[in-house]
Short mmCIF file of C-alpha atoms and ligand atoms in Angstrom, two decimals:
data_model
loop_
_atom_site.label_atom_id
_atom_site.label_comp_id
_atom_site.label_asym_id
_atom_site.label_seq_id
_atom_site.Cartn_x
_atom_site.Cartn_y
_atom_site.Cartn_z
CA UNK A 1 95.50 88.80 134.80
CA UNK A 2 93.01 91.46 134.09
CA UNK A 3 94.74 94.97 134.49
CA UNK A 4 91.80 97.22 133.74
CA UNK A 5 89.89 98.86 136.21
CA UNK A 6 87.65 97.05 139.05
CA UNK A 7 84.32 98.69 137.20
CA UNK A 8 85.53 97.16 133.54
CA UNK A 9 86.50 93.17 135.12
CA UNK A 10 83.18 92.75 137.07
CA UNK A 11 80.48 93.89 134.10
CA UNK A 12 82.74 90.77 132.38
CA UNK A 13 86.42 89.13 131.89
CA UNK A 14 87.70 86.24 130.69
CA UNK A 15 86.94 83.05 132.52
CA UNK A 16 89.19 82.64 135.98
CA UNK A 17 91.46 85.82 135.18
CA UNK A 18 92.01 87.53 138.40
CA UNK A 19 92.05 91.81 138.62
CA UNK A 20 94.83 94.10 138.67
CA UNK A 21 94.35 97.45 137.98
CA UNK A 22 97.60 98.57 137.11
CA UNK A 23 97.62 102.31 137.93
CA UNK A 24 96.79 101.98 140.77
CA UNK A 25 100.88 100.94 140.99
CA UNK A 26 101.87 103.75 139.66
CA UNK A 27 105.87 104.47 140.89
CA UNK A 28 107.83 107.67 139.33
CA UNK A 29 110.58 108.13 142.39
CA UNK A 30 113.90 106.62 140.34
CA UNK A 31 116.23 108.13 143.64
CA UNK A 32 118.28 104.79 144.47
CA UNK A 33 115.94 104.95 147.78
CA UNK A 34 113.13 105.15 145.50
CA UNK A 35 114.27 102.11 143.32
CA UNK A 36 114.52 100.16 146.98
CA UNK A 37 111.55 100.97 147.63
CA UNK A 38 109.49 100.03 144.15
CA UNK A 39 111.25 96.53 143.99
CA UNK A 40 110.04 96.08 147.62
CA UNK A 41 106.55 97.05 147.73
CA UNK A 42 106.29 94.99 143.67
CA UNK A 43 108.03 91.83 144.90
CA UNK A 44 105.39 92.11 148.02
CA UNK A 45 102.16 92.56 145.56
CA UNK A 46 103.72 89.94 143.26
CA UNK A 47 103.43 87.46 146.29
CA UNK A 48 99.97 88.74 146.82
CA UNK A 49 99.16 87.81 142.96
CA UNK A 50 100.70 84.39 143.87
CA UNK A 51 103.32 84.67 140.90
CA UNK A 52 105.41 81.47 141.22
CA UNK A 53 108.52 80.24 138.66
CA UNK A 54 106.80 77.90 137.29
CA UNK A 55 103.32 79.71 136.21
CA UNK A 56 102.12 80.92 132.93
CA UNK A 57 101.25 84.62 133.73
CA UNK A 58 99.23 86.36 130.84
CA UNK A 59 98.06 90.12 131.07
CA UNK A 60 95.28 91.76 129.00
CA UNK A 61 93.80 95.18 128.92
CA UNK A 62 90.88 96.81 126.37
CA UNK A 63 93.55 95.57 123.71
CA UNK A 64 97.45 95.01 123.33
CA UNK A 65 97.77 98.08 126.01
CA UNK A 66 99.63 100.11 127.96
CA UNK A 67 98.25 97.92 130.98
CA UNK A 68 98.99 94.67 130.04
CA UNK A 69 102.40 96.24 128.84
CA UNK A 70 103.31 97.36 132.21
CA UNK A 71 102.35 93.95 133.97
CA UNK A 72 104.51 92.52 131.02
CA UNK A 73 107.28 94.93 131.25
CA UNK A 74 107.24 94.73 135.59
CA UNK A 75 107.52 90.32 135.60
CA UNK A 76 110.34 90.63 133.34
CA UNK A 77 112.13 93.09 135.61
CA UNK A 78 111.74 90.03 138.11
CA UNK A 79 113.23 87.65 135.73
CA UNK A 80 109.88 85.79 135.12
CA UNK A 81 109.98 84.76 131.57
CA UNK A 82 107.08 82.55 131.06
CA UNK A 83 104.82 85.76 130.79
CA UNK A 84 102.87 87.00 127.97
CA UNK A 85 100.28 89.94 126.70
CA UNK A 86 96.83 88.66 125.04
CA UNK A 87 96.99 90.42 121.76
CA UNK A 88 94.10 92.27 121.03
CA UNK A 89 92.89 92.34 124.30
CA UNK A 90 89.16 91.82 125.69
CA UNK A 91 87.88 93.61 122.85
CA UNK A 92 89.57 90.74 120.21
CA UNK A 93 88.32 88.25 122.84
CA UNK A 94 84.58 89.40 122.15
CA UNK A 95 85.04 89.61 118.97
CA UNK A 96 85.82 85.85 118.32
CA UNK A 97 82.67 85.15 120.71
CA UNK A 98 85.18 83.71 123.60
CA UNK A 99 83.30 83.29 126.55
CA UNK A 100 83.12 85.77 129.54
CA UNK A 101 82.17 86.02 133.25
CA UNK A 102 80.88 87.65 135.98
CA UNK A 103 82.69 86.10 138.79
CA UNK A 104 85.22 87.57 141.12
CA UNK A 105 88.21 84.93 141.25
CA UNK A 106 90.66 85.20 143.91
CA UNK A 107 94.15 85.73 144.77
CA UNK A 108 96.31 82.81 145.73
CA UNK A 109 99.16 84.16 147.49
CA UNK A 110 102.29 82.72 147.71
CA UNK A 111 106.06 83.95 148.60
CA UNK A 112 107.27 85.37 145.22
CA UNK A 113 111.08 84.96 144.55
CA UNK A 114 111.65 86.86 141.91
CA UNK A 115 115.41 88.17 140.97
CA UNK A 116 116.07 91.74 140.01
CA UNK A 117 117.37 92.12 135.95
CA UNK A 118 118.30 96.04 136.28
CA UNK A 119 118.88 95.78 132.22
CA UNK A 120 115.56 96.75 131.52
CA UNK A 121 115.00 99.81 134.18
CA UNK A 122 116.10 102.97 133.65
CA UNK A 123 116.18 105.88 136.17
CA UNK A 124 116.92 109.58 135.77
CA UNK A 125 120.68 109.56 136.62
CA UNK A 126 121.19 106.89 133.95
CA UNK A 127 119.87 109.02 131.41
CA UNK A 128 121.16 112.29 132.46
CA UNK A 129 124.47 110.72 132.24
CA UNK A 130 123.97 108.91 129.22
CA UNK A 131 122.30 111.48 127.22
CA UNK A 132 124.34 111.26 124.14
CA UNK A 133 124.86 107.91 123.89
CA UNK A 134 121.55 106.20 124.19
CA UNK A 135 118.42 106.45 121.91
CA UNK A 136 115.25 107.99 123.73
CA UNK A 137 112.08 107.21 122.64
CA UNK A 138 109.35 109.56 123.85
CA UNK A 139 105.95 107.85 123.26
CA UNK A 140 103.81 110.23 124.09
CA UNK A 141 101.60 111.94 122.49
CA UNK A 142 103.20 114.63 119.41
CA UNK A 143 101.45 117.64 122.51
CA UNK A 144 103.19 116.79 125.23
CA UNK A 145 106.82 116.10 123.68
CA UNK A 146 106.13 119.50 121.70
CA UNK A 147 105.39 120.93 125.28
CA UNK A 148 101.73 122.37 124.69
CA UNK A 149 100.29 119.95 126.70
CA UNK A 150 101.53 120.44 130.33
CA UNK A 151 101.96 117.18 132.69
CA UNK A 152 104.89 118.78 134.96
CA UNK A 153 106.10 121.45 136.26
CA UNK A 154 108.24 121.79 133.75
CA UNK A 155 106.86 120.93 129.67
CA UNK A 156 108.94 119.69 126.80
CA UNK A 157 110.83 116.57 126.14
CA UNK A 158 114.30 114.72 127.36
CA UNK A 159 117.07 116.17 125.03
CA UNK A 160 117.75 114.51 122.25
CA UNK A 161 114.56 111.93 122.26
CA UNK A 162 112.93 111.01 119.58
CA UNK A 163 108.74 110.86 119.75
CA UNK A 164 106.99 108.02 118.37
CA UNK A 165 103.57 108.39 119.95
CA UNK A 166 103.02 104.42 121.33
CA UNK A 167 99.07 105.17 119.29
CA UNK A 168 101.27 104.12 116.02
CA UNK A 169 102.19 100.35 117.57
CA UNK A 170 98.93 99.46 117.23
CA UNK A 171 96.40 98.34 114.47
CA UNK A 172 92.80 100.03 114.24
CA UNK A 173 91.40 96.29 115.78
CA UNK A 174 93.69 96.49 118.78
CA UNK A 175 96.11 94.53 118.27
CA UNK A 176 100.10 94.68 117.55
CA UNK A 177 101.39 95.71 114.32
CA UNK A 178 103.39 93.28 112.08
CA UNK A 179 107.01 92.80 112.75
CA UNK A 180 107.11 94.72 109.13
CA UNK A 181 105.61 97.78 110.22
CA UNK A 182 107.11 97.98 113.32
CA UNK A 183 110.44 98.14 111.94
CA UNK A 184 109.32 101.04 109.44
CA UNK A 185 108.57 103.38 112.89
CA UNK A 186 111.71 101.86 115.05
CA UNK A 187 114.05 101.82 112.36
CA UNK A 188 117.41 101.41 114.49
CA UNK A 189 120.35 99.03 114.32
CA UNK A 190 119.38 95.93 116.34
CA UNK A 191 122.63 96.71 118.53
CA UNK A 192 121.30 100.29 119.56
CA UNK A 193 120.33 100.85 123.30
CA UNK A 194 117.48 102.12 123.55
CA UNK A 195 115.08 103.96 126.64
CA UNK A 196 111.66 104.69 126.41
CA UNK A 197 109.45 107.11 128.26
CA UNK A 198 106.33 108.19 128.99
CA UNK A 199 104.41 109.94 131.56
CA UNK A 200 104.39 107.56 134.19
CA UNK A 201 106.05 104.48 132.17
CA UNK A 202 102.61 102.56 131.10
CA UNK A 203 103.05 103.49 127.25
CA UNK A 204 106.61 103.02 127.59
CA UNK A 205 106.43 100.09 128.66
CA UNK A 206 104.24 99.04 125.15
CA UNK A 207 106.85 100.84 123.68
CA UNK A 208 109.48 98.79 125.38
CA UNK A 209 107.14 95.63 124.27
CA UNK A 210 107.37 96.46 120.75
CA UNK A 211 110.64 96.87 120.28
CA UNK A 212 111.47 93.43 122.28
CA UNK A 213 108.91 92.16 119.75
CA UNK A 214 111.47 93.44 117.23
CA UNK A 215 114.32 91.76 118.52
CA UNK A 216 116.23 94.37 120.04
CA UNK A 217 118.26 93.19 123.17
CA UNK A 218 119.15 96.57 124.73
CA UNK A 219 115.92 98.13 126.07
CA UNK A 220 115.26 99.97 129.09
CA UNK A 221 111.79 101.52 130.65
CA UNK A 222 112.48 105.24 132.39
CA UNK A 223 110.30 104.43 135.40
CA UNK A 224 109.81 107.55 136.44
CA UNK A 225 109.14 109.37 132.92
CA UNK A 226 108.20 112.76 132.56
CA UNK A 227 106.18 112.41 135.93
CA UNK A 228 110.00 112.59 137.71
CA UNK A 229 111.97 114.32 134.55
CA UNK A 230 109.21 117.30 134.19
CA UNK A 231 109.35 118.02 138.04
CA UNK A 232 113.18 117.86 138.58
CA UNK A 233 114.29 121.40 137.99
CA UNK A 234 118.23 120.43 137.60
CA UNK A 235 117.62 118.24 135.13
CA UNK A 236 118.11 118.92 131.01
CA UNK A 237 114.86 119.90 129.03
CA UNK A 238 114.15 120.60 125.08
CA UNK A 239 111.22 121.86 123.40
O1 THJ B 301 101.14 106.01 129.87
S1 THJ B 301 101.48 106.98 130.87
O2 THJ B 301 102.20 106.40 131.98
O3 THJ B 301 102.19 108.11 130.29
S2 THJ B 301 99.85 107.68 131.57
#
């Protein structure tokens, strides 16, 4: 599954991968309606995709992504576990001289059956109500958490978060850090829960992957992210 843009998967992808570009399902409404609504319209393009139990579903981006993160991050929420992320991405892929095409491949839809794990979702009311007793992880960039880069109505970060821009998960080739430097950025308890957030839950979600990578059980993506937080005037902001 190729989640980068149309433009990027037709000048060349890897042989028989199909394209999703990813933001293009972009979902920040965590209202229980909102929720309803998300698992509805996924499950529906999951079918589309023609995700059954029993297929191997890898994602790629440019490298190990915020895309292929999300795609990740959104089959697990459906309980499919036989799903991976290409480390390194298209750009490691080129580098090893792997072969490429041209070719659009198709969907082959089929009725996807996927179950709901709400352990790895988080929405705003969780968090409001959890605020002390949860670790946030803002992995955005050290700008917007500060709150002099503006993405909302409203700038700053969730109280209490702590930022570890998502940048630092990744090597200079693209791909994912060793389990050994990981640990030196998320240097928690293996027992902590733990939310991460974003802007609209794409680097959260490679966030979320890294930490999984780590062996932490007790991880949750913020759907909605600052998108929702940032534009919900009730809600709790520090700067
Ligand atoms: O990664 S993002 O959702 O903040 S654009």
């Amino acid at each position: 599954m190729d989640t980068r843009s149309f433009k990027e998967y037709s000048e060349g992808h890897i042989p028989n991968a199909v394209n999703l570009d990813l933001f293009a399902f972009h979902w920040i409404d965590t209202t229980k309606e909102g929720i309803t609504n998300f698992n509805s319209q996924t499950s529906t393009l999951l079918s589309f995709l023609g995700v059954t139990p029993e297929k191997k579903v890898i994602f790629y981006d440019t490298i190990s992504g915020m895309l292929a993160a999300r795609g990740v991050w959104m089959l697990l929420y459906f309980s499919h576990q036989n799903v991976f992320m290409l480390d390194g991405g298209i750009t490691k892929w080129k580098k090893e001289n792997l072969s490429l095409e041209t070719k659009l491949n198709e969907f082959k839809p089929s009725k996807f059956t996927g179950k709901i794990n709400p352990d790895i979702i988080s929405g705003f009311e969780y968090i409001r109500d959890n605020l002390n007793n949860v670790k946030i992880i803002d992995a955005r960039s050290m700008g917007e958490y500060a709150g002099s880069v503006i993405r909302a109505a409203r700038s700053g970060h969730i109280p209490n978060s702590i930022n570890i821009d998502w940048n630092k998960n990744i090597e200079k080739d693209g791909t994912f850090k060793t389990n050994s430097e990981l640990s030196k950025l998320y240097d928690f308890p293996k027992d902590s829960e733990i939310i991460t957030y974003c802007q609209g839950a794409y680097r959260a979600a490679n966030s979320f992957l890294a930490l999984k990578k780590l062996g932490f059980d007790k991880v949750r993506v913020y759907l909605g992210s600052w998108g929702e937080w940032g534009n919900k005037p009730e809600l709790p902001v520090e700067k």
